[in-house]
Structures are given as structure tokens and as C-alpha cells.
Short mmCIF file of C-alpha atoms in Angstrom, two decimals:
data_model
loop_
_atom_site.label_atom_id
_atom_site.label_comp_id
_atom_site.label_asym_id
_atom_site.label_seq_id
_atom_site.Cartn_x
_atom_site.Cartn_y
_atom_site.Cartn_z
CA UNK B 1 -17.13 -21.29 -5.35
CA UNK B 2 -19.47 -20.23 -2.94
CA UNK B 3 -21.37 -16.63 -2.47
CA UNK B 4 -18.82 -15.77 0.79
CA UNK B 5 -15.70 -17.39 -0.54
CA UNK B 6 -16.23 -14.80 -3.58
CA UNK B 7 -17.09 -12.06 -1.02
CA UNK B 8 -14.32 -12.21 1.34
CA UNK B 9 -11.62 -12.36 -1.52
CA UNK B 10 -13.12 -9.03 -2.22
CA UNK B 11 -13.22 -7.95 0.84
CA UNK B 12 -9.53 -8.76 1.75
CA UNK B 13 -9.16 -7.00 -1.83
CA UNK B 14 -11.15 -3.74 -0.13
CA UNK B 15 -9.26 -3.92 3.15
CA UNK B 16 -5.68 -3.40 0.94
CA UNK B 17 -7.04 -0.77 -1.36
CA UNK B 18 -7.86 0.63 1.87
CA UNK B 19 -4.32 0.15 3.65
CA UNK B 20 -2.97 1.52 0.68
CA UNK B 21 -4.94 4.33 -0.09
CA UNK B 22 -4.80 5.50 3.41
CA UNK B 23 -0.96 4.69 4.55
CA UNK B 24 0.32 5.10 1.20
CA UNK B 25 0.15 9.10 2.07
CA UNK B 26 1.21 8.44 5.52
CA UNK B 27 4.28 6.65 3.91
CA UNK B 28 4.40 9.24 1.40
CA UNK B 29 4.89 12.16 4.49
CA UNK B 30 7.40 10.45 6.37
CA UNK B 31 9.61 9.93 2.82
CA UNK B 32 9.15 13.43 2.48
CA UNK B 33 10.63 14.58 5.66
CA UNK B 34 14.07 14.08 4.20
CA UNK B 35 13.11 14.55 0.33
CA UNK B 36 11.24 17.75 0.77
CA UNK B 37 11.90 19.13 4.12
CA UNK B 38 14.61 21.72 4.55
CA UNK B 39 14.85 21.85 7.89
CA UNK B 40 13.76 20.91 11.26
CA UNK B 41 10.26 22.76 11.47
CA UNK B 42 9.20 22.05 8.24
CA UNK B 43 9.68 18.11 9.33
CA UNK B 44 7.56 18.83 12.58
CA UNK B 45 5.06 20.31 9.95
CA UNK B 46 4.86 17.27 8.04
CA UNK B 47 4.45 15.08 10.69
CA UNK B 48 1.92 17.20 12.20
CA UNK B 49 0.10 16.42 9.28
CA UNK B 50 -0.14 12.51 9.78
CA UNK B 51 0.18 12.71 13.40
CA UNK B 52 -3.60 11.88 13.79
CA UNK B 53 -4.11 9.19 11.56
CA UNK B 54 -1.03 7.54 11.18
CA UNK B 55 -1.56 4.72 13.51
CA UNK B 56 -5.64 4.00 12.46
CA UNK B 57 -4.84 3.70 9.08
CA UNK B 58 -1.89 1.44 9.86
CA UNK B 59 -5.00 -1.10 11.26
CA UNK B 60 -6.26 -1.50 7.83
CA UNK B 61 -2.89 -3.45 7.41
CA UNK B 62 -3.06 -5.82 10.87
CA UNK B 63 -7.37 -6.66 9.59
CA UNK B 64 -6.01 -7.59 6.24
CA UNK B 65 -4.09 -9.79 8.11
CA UNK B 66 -6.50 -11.04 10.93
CA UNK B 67 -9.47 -11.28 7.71
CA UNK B 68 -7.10 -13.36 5.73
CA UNK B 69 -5.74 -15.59 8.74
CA UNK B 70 -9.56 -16.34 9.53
CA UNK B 71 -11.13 -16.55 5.89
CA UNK B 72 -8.52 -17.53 3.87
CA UNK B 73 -6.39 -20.08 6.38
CA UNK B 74 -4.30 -21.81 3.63
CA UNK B 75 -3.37 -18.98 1.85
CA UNK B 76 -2.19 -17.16 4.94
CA UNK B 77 -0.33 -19.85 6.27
CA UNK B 78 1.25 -20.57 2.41
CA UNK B 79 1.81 -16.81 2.00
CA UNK B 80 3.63 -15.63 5.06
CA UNK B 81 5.79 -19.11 5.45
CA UNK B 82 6.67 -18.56 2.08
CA UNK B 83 7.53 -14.72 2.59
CA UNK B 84 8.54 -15.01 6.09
CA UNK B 85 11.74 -12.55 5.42
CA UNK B 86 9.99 -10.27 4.18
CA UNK B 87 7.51 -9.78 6.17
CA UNK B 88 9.46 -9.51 8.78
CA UNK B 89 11.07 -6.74 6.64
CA UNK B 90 7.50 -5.02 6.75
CA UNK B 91 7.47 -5.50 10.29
CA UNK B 92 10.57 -4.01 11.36
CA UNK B 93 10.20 -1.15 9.17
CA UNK B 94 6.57 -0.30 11.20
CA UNK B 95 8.03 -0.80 13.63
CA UNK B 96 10.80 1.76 13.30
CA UNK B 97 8.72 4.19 11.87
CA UNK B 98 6.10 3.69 14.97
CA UNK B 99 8.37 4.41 17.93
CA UNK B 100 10.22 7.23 15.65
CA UNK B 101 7.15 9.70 16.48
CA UNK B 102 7.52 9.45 20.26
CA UNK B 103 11.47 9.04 20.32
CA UNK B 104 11.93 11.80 18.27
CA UNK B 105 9.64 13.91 20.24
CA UNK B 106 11.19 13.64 23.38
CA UNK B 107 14.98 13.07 22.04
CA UNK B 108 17.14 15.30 24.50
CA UNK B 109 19.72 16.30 21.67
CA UNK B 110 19.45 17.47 18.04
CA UNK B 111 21.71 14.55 17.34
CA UNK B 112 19.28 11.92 19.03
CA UNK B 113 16.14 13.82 16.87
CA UNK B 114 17.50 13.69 14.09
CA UNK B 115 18.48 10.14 13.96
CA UNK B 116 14.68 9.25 14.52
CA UNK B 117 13.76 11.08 12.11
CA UNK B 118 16.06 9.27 9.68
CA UNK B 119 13.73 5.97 11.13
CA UNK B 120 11.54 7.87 10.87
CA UNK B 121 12.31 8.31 6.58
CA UNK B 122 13.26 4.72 6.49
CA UNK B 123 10.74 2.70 8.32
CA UNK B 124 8.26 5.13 5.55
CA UNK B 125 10.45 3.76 2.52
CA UNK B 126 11.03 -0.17 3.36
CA UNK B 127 7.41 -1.33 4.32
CA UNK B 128 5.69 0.10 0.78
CA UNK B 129 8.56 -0.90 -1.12
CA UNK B 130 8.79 -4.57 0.34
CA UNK B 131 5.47 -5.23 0.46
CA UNK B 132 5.44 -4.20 -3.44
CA UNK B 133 7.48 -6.90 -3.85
CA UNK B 134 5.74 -9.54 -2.30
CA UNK B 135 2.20 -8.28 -4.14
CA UNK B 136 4.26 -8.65 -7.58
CA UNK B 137 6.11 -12.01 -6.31
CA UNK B 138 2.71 -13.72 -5.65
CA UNK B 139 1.07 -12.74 -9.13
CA UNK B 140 3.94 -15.07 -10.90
CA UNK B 141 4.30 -18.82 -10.58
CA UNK B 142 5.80 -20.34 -7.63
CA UNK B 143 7.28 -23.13 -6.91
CA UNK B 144 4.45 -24.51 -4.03
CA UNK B 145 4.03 -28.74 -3.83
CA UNK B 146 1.53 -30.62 -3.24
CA UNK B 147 1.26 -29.82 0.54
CA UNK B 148 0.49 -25.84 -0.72
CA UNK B 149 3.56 -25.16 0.72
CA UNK B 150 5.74 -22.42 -0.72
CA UNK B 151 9.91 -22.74 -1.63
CA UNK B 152 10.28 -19.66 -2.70
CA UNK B 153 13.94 -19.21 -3.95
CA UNK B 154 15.82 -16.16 -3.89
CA UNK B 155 14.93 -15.50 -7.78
CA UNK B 156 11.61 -15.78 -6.83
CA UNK B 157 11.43 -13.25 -4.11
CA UNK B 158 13.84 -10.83 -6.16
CA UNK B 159 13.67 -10.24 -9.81
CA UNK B 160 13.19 -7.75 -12.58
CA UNK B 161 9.26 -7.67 -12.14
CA UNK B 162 9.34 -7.47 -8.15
CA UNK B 163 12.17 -5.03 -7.69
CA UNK B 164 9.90 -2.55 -10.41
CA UNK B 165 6.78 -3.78 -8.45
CA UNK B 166 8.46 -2.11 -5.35
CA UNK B 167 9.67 0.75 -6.35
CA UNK B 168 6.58 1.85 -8.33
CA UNK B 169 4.27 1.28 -5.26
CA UNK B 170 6.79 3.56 -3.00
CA UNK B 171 6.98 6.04 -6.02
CA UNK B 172 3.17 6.15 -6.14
CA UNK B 173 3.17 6.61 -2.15
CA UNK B 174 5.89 9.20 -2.40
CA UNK B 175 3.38 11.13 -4.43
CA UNK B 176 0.20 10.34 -2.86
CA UNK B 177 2.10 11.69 0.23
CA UNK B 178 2.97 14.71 -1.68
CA UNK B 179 -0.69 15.48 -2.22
CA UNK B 180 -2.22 14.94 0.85
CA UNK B 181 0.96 17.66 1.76
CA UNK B 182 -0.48 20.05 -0.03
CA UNK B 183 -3.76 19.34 1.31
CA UNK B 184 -3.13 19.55 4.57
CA UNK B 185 -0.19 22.61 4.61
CA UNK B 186 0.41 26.05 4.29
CA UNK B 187 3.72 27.82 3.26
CA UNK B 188 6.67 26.75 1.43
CA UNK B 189 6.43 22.51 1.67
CA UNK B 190 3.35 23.27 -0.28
CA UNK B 191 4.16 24.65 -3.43
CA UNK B 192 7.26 22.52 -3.26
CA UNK B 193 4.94 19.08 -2.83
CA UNK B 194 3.32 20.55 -6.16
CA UNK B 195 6.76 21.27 -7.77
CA UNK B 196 8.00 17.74 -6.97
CA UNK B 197 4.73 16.01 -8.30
CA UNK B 198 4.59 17.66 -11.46
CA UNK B 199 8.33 15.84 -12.49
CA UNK B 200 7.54 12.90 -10.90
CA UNK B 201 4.60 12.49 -13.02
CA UNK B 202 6.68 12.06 -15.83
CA UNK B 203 8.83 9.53 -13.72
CA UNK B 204 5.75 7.38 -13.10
CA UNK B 205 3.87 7.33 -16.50
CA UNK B 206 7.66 5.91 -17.52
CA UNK B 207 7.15 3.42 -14.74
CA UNK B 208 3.57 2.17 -15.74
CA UNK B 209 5.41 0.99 -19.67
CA UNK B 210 7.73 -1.00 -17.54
CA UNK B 211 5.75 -2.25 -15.77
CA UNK B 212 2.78 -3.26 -17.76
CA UNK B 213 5.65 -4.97 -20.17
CA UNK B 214 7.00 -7.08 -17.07
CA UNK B 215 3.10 -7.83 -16.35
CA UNK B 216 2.90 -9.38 -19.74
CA UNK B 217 6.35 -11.55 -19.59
CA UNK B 218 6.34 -12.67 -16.23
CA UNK B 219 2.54 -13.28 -15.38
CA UNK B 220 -0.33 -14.99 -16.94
CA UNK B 221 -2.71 -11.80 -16.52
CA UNK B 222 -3.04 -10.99 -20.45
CA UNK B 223 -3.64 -14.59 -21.29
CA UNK B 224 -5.85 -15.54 -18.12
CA UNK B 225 -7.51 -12.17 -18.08
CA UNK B 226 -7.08 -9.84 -21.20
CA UNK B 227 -9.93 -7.46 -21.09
CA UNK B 228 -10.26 -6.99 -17.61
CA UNK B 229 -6.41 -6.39 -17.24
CA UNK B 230 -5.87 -4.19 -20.25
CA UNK B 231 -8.64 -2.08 -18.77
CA UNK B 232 -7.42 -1.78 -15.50
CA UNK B 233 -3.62 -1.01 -16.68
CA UNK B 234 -4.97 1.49 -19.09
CA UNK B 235 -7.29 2.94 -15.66
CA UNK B 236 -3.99 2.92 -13.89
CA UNK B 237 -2.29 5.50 -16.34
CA UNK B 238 -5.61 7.71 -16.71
CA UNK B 239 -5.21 7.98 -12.71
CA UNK B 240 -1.75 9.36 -13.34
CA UNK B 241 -3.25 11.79 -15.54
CA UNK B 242 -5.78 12.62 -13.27
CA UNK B 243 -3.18 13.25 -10.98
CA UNK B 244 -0.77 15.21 -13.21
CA UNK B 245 -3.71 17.54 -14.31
CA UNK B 246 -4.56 18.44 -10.73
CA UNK B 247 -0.77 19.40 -10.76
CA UNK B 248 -0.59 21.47 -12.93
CA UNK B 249 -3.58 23.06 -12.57
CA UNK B 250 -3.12 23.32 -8.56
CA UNK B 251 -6.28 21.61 -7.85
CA UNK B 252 -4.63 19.54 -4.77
CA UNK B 253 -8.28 17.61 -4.34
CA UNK B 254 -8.12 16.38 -8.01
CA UNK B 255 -4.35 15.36 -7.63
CA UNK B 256 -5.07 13.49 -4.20
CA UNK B 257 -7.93 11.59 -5.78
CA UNK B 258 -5.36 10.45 -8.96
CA UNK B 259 -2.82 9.51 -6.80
CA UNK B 260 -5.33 7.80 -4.68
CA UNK B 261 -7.15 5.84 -7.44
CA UNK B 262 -3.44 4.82 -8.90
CA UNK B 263 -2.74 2.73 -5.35
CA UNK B 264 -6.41 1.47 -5.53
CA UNK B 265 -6.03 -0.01 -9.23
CA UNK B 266 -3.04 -1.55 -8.47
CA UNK B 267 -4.33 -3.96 -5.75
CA UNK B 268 -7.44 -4.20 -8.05
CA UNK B 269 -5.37 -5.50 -10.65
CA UNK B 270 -3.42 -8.02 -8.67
CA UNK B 271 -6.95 -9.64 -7.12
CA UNK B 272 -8.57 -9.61 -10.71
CA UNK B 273 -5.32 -11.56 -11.88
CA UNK B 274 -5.03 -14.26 -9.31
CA UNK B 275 -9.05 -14.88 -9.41
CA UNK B 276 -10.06 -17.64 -8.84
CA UNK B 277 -6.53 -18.47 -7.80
CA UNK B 278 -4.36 -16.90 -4.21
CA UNK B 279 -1.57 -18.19 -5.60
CA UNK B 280 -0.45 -19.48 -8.81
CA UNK B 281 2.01 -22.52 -8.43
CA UNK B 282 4.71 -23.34 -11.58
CA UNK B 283 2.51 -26.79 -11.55
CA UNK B 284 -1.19 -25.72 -12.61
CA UNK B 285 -2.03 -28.81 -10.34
CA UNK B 286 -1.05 -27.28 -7.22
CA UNK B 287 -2.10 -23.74 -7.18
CA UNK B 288 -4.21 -22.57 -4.57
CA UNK B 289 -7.94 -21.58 -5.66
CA UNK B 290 -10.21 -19.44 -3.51
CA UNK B 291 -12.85 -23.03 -3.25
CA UNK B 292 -10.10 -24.67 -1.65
CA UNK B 293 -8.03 -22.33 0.40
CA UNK B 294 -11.03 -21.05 2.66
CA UNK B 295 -12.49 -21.30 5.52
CA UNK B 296 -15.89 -23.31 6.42
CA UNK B 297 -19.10 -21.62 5.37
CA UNK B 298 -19.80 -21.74 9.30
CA UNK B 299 -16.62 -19.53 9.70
CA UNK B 300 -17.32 -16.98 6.61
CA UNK B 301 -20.53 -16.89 7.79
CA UNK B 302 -19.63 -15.56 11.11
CA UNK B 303 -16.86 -13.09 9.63
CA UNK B 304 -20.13 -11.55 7.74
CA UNK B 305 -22.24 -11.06 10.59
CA UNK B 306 -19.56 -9.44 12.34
CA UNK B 307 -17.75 -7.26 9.52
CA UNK B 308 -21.84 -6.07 9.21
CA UNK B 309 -21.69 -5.09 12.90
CA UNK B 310 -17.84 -3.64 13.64
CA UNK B 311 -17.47 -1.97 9.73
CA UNK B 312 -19.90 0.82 10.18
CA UNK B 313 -18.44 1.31 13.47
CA UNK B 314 -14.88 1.77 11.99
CA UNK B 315 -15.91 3.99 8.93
CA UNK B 316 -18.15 6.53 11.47
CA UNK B 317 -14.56 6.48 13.54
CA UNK B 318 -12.36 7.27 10.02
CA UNK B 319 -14.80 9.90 9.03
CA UNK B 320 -14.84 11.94 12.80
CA UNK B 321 -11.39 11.60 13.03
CA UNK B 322 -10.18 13.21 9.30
CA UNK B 323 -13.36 15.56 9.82
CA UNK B 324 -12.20 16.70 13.26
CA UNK B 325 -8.33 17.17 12.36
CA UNK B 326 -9.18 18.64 8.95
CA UNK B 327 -7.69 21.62 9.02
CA UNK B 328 -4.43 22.88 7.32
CA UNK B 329 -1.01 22.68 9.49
CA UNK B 330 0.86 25.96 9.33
CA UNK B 331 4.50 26.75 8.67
CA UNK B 332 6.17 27.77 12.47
CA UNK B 333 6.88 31.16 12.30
#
């Protein structure tokens, strides 16, 4: 393996810590508008909140994409052939929750509002928990041939291991979204946000033993990789705690961080499984290793120069925008 074959795996690894750190909350407040909003102005609270930033930190999402297409080649074309369903799952649900925003905002009845906002809730719930699937699908062996292409049954796609994988990465949104809430509200929804977080901790540290189990049975992380992984699992729950302290001791900026850092170590431990592998076939022979599924050095080469250029661009952009819209959105009287 090369210097930039090594590189851009981590960087596609940086670009979903970043799509999840930053949508998860976005996710997060539009699950909320049905779980923790009462009523009609406390949902146009909420989505004042993400109303700036929803659709910029959607992009990190459509680079991962673009980075992998151009960097990775054979693992994109492997991964979304093999997941086409789903992803078109994901789609549809951004979809839905994209045009909800502007439908519901100029929907001529209460009847019309509120079923966007119900798209609104469900295009927030499908993408995190699909594409929680399809991150915990990929870490176990699949059945791929020779060609690198993928036949990905049915048991493959859905199983014990993949249907936890999904609903612990929407649970983790759901409270991610619940902190950046209280970050970014005043009045009731706030206190509530804190009130819901503080029993879904318990929820989610209940989650993490599942889940670390499944890790064990169905994947090849603790044999492959047992320091690295053990470490990152055990990160994973000291986020949670992180998280639950800033609970209960109403520090919203600890709790956002925990929540935060619990998304990030995910991903982290999905890229530090499948190294040096992008996917992990049921014959050893015909997995897909980063040396072989990348693009030329000409190509990752030119990715570099430009990331150099266009990625200090797009972080000044992320920090204006959260820096200009940072203040707190108050209840309607």
C-alpha cells in the first residue's frame, strides 16, 4: 500500500465521522419534532434550529460519495451495486426530509403541514437507520466472486447484527439531536431534551453490550484487530458517559461533545476493522484490499492537491456559518 491509498481511506473515514457528527443532530431534530414536540410552535422551534445547516452538512454525505467514486472506484462500484436498495432507501428518505422544509412552510392547511412534517420525522428516522445497516452489513463477510462483485442475499442485508447496527446509530442521532436542542433553545423543549437524554442513556449503554457481543460473533474485528477494537468499543461507552454526565449535570456542551464523539468512534471502528480490507468477502481470496481497489497514484495524487485547495475553503464556510447563526432559538410566545 501506498502513502495516498492509506490517506484517502482515512480521509473517506474523516468525511463520515464528519457526515455523522454533523447530520446525526440534524437527524436527531427532525426525530424530535414528533418525539419531543408538543405542538406546532415548538416544531417550528426545532426546525429553526437546523434550518441553517441542514443542507451543508448533508454535503459531507454526497463528498463521501464523490471521494470514494474517484479514489476508491472498485469499492464504490462493489458497494452501491451490492446495496443498491438501500441506498436508494437513503435516498428517498433525503429526499423526503429535503422538500419537507419548504412544503411544510408554505402548506395552505394544517392538514397539508402537518403531513410534511410527518416526512419531515420520517425522512430524519430511515436514512441514519439504513445507512446503519449497510455500515454493519459491510464489516461481515459477503458473498463477492471473483469479479469483486457483490450477491448480497437478503440475510446478508438484514440480520441480528445490522438491524442493532441501525437502530443504535438512529438512537445515538436521536440523542445527539437532543443535545444540540438544548444548545441551541430556550423554554420548555429544553429541559425536556435533557429529561429524555438522561433515560436514554441508560437505553444506549444497554445497546453498546449488544452490540459489542454481535461485533464479536458476526465479524472478524477481535481476531483481526483485538487491541485496537477493544479500545475503541471501550472509547465508545466512555463517550456515553461523557454524555450522560453532561446530563445530569446540565452541562449541554459536555453532553453534545459525548454524543458527538459516540457517532465519531463508531465509523472509527468500522474503518480500523476493514483495514487493509473495503470489504471482506466469505472467500479470503476475493476480498477487496485498499492496494487493489484504488485509484492510480496519478488520480490520488490529484484528489490531494485539490482536497489541499477546496478543504480549507469548506471548513472557513462551516465555521462562519455555525458562528453567524449561533445564537439560541426562542420559544414563540
Amino acid at each position: 500500500m501506498s502513502f495516498l491509498q492509506i490517506l484517502w481511506f482515512l480521509l473517506l473515514a474523516v468525511l463520515f465521522i464528519g457526515f455523522f457528527f454533523l447530520e446525526g443532530f440534524d437527524f436527531g431534530v427532525g426525530m424530535a419534532t414528533r418525539l419531543l414536540a408538543h405542538n406546532e410552535d415548538e416544531r417550528d422551534q426545532l426546525v429553526a434550529t437546523i434550518g441553517p445547516h441542514w443542507d451543508a452538512n448533508e454535503v459531507w454525505l454526497i463528498t463521501a460519495g464523490g471521494a470514494m467514486f474517484a479514489s476508491y472506484p472498485l469499492w464504490y462500484a462493489s458497494l452501491f451495486s451490492g446495496f443498491y436498495i438501500m441506498f436508494f432507501i437513503v435516498l428517498m428518505g433525503l429526499i423526503l426530509r429535503g422538500v419537507s422544509f419548504e412544503f411544510a412552510a408554505h402548506a395552505e392547511t394544517p392538514g397539508g403541514r402537518s403531513i410534511w412534517r410527518w416526512a419531515l420525522f420520517i425522512g430524519s428516522v430511515l436514512p441514519p437507520f439504513v445507512l446503519g445497516m449497510i455500515f454493519t452489513a459491510i464489516i461481515q463477510p459477503l458473498p463477492i466472486d471473483k469479479h469483486m462483485d457483490i450477491y448480497a442475499t437478503l440475510g446478508d442485508q438484514i440480520n441480528l447484527l445490522t438491524i442493532v447496527g441501525g437502530v443504535a446509530v438512529t438512537l445515538m442521532c436521536f440523542m445527539h439531536g437532543l443535545n444540540f436542542i438544548r444548545l441551541k433553545t430556550v423554554g420548555p423543549l429544553r429541559e425536556r431534551a435533557r429529561q429524555w437524554n438522561a433515560i436514554l442513556s441508560w437505553v444506549l449503554y444497554a445497546g453498546e453490550v449488544v452490540f459489542a457481543i454481535l461485533v464479536f460473533v458476526y465479524t472478524d474485528f477481535f481476531k483481526e484487530r483485538p487491541v485496537s477494537t477493544t479500545l475503541i468499543i471501550a472509547l465508545i461507552v466512555c463517550a456515553a458517559v461523557i454524555n450522560q454526565v453532561g446530563t445530569l449535570k446540565n452541562n449541554e456542551l459536555m453532553s453534545f461533545i459525548g454524543s458527538g464523539l459516540g457517532l465519531t468512534l463508531v465509523v472509527a471502528l468500522i474503518f480500523n476493522g476493514l483495514f487493509p480490507r473495503v470489504l471482506i468477502a466469505e472467500n479470503p481470496a476475493h476480498s477487496l484490499l485498499i492496494k487493489t481497489a484504488s485509484a492510480s497514484p496519478l488520480t490520488l495524487t490529484i484528489m490531494t492537491v485539490v482536497a489541499c485547495i477546496l478543504l480549507p475553503i469548506a471548513l472557513a464556510y462551516f465555521i462562519w456559518s455555525y458562528t453567524v447563526f449561533h445564537k439560541r432559538i426562542p420559544a414563540k410566545a
